[in-house]
Every structure is written in C-alpha cells, then in structure tokens.
PDB file of C-alpha atoms in Angstrom:
ATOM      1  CA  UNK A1076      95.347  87.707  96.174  1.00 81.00           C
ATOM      2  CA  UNK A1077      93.915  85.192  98.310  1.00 86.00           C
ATOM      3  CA  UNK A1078      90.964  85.650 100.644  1.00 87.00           C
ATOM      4  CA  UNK A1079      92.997  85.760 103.933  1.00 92.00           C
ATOM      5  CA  UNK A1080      95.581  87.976 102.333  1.00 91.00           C
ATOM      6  CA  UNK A1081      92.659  90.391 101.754  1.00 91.00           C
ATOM      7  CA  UNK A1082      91.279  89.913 105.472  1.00 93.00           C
ATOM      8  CA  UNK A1083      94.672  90.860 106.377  1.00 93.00           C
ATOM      9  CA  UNK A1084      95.348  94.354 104.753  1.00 93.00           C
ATOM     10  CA  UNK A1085      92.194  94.957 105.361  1.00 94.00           C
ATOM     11  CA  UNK A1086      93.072  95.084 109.424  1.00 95.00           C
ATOM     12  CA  UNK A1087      96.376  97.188 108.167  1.00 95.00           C
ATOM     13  CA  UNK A1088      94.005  99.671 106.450  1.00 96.00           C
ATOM     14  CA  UNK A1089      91.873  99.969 108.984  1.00 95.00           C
ATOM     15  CA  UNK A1090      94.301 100.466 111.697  1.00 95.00           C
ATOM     16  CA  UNK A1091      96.167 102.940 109.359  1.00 96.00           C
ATOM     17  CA  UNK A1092      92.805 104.880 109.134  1.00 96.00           C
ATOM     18  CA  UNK A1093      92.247 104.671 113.067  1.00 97.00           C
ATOM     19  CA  UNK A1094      96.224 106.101 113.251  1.00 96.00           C
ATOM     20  CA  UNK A1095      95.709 109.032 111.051  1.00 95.00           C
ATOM     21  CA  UNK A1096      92.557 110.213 112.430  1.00 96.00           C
ATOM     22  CA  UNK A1097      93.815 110.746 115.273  1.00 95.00           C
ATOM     23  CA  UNK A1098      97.126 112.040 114.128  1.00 95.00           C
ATOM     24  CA  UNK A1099      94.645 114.898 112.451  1.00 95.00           C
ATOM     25  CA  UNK A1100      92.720 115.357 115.176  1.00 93.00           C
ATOM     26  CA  UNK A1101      95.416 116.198 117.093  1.00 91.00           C
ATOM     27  CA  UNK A1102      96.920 118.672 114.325  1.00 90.00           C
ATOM     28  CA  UNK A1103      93.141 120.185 114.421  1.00 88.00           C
ATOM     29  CA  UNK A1104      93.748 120.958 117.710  1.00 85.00           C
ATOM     30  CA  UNK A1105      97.633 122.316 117.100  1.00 80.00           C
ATOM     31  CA  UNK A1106      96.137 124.537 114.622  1.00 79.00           C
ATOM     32  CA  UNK A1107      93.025 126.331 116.333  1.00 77.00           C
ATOM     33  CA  UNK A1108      93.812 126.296 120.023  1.00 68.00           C
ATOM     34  CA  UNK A1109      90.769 126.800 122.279  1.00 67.00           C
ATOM     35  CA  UNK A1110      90.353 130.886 123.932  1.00 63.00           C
ATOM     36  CA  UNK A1111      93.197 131.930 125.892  1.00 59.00           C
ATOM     37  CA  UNK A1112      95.648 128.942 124.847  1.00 60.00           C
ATOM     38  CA  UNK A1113      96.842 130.651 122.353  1.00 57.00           C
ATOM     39  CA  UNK A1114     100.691 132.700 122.222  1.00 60.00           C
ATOM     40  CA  UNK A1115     100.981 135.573 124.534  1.00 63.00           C
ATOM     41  CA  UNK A1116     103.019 137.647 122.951  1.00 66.00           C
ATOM     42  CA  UNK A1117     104.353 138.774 120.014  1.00 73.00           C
ATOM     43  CA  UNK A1118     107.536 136.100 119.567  1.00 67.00           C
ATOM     44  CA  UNK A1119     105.479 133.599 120.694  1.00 69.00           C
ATOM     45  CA  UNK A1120     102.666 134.680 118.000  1.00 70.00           C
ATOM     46  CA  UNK A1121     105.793 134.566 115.231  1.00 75.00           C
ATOM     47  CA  UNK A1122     106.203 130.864 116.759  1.00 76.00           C
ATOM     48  CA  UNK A1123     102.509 129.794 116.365  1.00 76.00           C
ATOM     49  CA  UNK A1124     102.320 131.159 112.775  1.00 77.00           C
ATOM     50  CA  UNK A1125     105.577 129.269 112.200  1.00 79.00           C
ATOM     51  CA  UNK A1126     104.149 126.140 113.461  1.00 80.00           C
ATOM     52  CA  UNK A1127     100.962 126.181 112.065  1.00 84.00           C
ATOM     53  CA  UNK A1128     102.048 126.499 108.060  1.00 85.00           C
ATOM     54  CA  UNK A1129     103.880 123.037 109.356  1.00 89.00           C
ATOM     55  CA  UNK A1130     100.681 121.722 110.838  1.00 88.00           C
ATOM     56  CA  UNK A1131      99.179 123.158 107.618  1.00 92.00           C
ATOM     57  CA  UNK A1132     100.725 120.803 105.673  1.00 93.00           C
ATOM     58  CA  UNK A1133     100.957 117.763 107.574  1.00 93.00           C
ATOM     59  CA  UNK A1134      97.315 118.352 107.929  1.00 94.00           C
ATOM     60  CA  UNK A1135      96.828 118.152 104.098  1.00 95.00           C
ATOM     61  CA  UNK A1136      99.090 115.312 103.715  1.00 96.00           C
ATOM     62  CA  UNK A1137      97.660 113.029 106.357  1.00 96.00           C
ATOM     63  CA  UNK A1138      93.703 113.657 105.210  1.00 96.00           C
ATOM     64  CA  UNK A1139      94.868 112.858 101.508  1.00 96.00           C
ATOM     65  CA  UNK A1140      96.485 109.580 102.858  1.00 96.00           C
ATOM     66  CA  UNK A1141      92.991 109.081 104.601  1.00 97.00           C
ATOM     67  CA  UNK A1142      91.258 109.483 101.818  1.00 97.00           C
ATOM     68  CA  UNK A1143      92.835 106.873  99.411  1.00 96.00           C
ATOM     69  CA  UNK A1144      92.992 104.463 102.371  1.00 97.00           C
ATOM     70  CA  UNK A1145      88.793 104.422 102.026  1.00 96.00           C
ATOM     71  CA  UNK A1146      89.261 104.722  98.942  1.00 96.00           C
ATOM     72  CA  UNK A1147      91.345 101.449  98.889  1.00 95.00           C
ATOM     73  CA  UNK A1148      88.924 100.035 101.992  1.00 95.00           C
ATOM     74  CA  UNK A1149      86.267 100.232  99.373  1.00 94.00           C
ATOM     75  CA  UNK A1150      88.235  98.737  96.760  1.00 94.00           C
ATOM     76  CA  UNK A1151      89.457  95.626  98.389  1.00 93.00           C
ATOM     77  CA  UNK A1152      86.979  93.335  98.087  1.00 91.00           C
ATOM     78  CA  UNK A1153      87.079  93.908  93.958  1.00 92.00           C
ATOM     79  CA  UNK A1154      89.287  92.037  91.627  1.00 91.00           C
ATOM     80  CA  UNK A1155      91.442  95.562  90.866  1.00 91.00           C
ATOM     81  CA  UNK A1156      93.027  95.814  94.407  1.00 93.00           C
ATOM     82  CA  UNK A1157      96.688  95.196  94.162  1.00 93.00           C
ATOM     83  CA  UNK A1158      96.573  95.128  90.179  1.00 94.00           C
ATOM     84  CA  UNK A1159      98.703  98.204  88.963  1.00 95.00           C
ATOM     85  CA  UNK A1160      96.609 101.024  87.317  1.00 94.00           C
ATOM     86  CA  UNK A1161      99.542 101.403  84.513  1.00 94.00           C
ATOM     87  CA  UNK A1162     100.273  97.710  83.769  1.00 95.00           C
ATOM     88  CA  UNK A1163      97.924  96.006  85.148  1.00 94.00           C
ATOM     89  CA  UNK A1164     100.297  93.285  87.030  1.00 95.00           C
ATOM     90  CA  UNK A1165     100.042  92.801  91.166  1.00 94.00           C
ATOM     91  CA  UNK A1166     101.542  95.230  92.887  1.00 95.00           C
ATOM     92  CA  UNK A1167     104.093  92.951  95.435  1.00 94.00           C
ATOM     93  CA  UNK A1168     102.831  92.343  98.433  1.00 93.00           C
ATOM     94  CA  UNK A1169     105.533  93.966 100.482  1.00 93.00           C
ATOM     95  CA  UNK A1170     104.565  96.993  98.828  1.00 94.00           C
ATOM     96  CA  UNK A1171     101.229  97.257  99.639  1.00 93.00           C
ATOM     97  CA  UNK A1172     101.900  96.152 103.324  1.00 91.00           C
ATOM     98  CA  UNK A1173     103.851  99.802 103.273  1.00 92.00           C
ATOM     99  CA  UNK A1174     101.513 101.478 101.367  1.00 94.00           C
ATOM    100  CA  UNK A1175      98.173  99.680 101.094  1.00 95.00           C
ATOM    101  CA  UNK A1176      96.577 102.567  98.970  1.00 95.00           C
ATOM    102  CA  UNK A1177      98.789 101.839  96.446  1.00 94.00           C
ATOM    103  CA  UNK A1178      97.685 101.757  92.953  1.00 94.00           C
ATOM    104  CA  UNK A1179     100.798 101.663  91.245  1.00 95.00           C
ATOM    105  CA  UNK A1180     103.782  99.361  91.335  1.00 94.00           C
ATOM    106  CA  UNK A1181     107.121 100.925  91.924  1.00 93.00           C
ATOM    107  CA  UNK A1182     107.947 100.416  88.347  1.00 93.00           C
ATOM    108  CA  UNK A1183     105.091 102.141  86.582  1.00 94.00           C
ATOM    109  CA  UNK A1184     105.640 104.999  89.387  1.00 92.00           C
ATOM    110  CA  UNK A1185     109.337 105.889  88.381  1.00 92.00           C
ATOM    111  CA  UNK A1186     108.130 105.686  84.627  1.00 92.00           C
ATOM    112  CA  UNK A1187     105.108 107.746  85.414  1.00 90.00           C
ATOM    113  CA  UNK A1188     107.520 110.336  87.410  1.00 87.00           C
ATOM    114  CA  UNK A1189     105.086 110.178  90.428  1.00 81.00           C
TER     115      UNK A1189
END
C-alpha cells in the first residue's frame, strides 16, 4: 500500500470514527433521557423499554466498530495494515474502503465462518 493510499483511509477512518461517535452519543441520550423526558405512562413505559433493548444493541455494535477503527488508526502506519491475519495476502482495496478495520479478506472470513 502506497503512502497516499494510507493518507487516504486514514481520512475514511477518521471520519468513520467522527460518524459513530456521534451516532453513540446520540443513542446515550435515547437510552437515559434527562428528568421528566421520560414516558408518561404505562404504554408509553412498554414503548421506552422496547426501544431501549434496540438502542441497547446498536449501542454495543457501534462502540465495537469504534473500537477496531483505533484499533486500525493505530495500525496503519505499520507494514500489517491491509495484510490478512489468516493468509497473510492484501486485503483488496475496495474492501477496506467498506470496512477499513478489516483484518481479514473475504476469503479467509467465509473459511473462518466469521
């Protein structure tokens, strides 16, 4: 991978970081509404309970995404960004402009069952 190919997922993973923390911030506030926003009643309660076991989850899912973008932040100035973890060839390029955490190619993934 050449230097301004690095430069560039670099800005991806950085605006990708900038994107999901405010997508969680957001969820924070979905989940623990300040005093006397929360529901009213007791449908509306069944609602909010509802809701928040979704906002649960994306909330999980998003701050794991956040974490291996740093994580791949970190890594992208090293020779092992964009090698595959399993067979050790570059993960295409096209991939990681989708998913620039990745640490697998799509090949290895399927095999691996993840």
């Amino acid at each position: 991978m050449t230097p301004k190919e690095k430069q560039t997922f670099k800005k991806i993973i950085d605006e990708q970081i900038q994107e999901l923390s405010t997508e969680i911030a957001t969820i924070k506030k979905a989940l623990y509404p300040e005093r006397g926003e929360g529901p009213s009643d007791k449908v509306a309660h069944l609602n909010f309970k509802l809701d928040q076991s979704i906002h649960i989850q994306r909330h999980e899912e998003a701050t794991k995404r956040l974490n291996r973008l740093k994580h791949a932040y970190l890594k992208i100035d090293t020779p092992e960004y964009g090698i595959c973890k399993e067979c050790e060839e570059d993960i295409p390029l096209e991939r990681l402009k989708l998913m620039p955490e990745s640490v697998y190619c799509v090949a290895c993934m399927n095999e691996l069952g993840l």
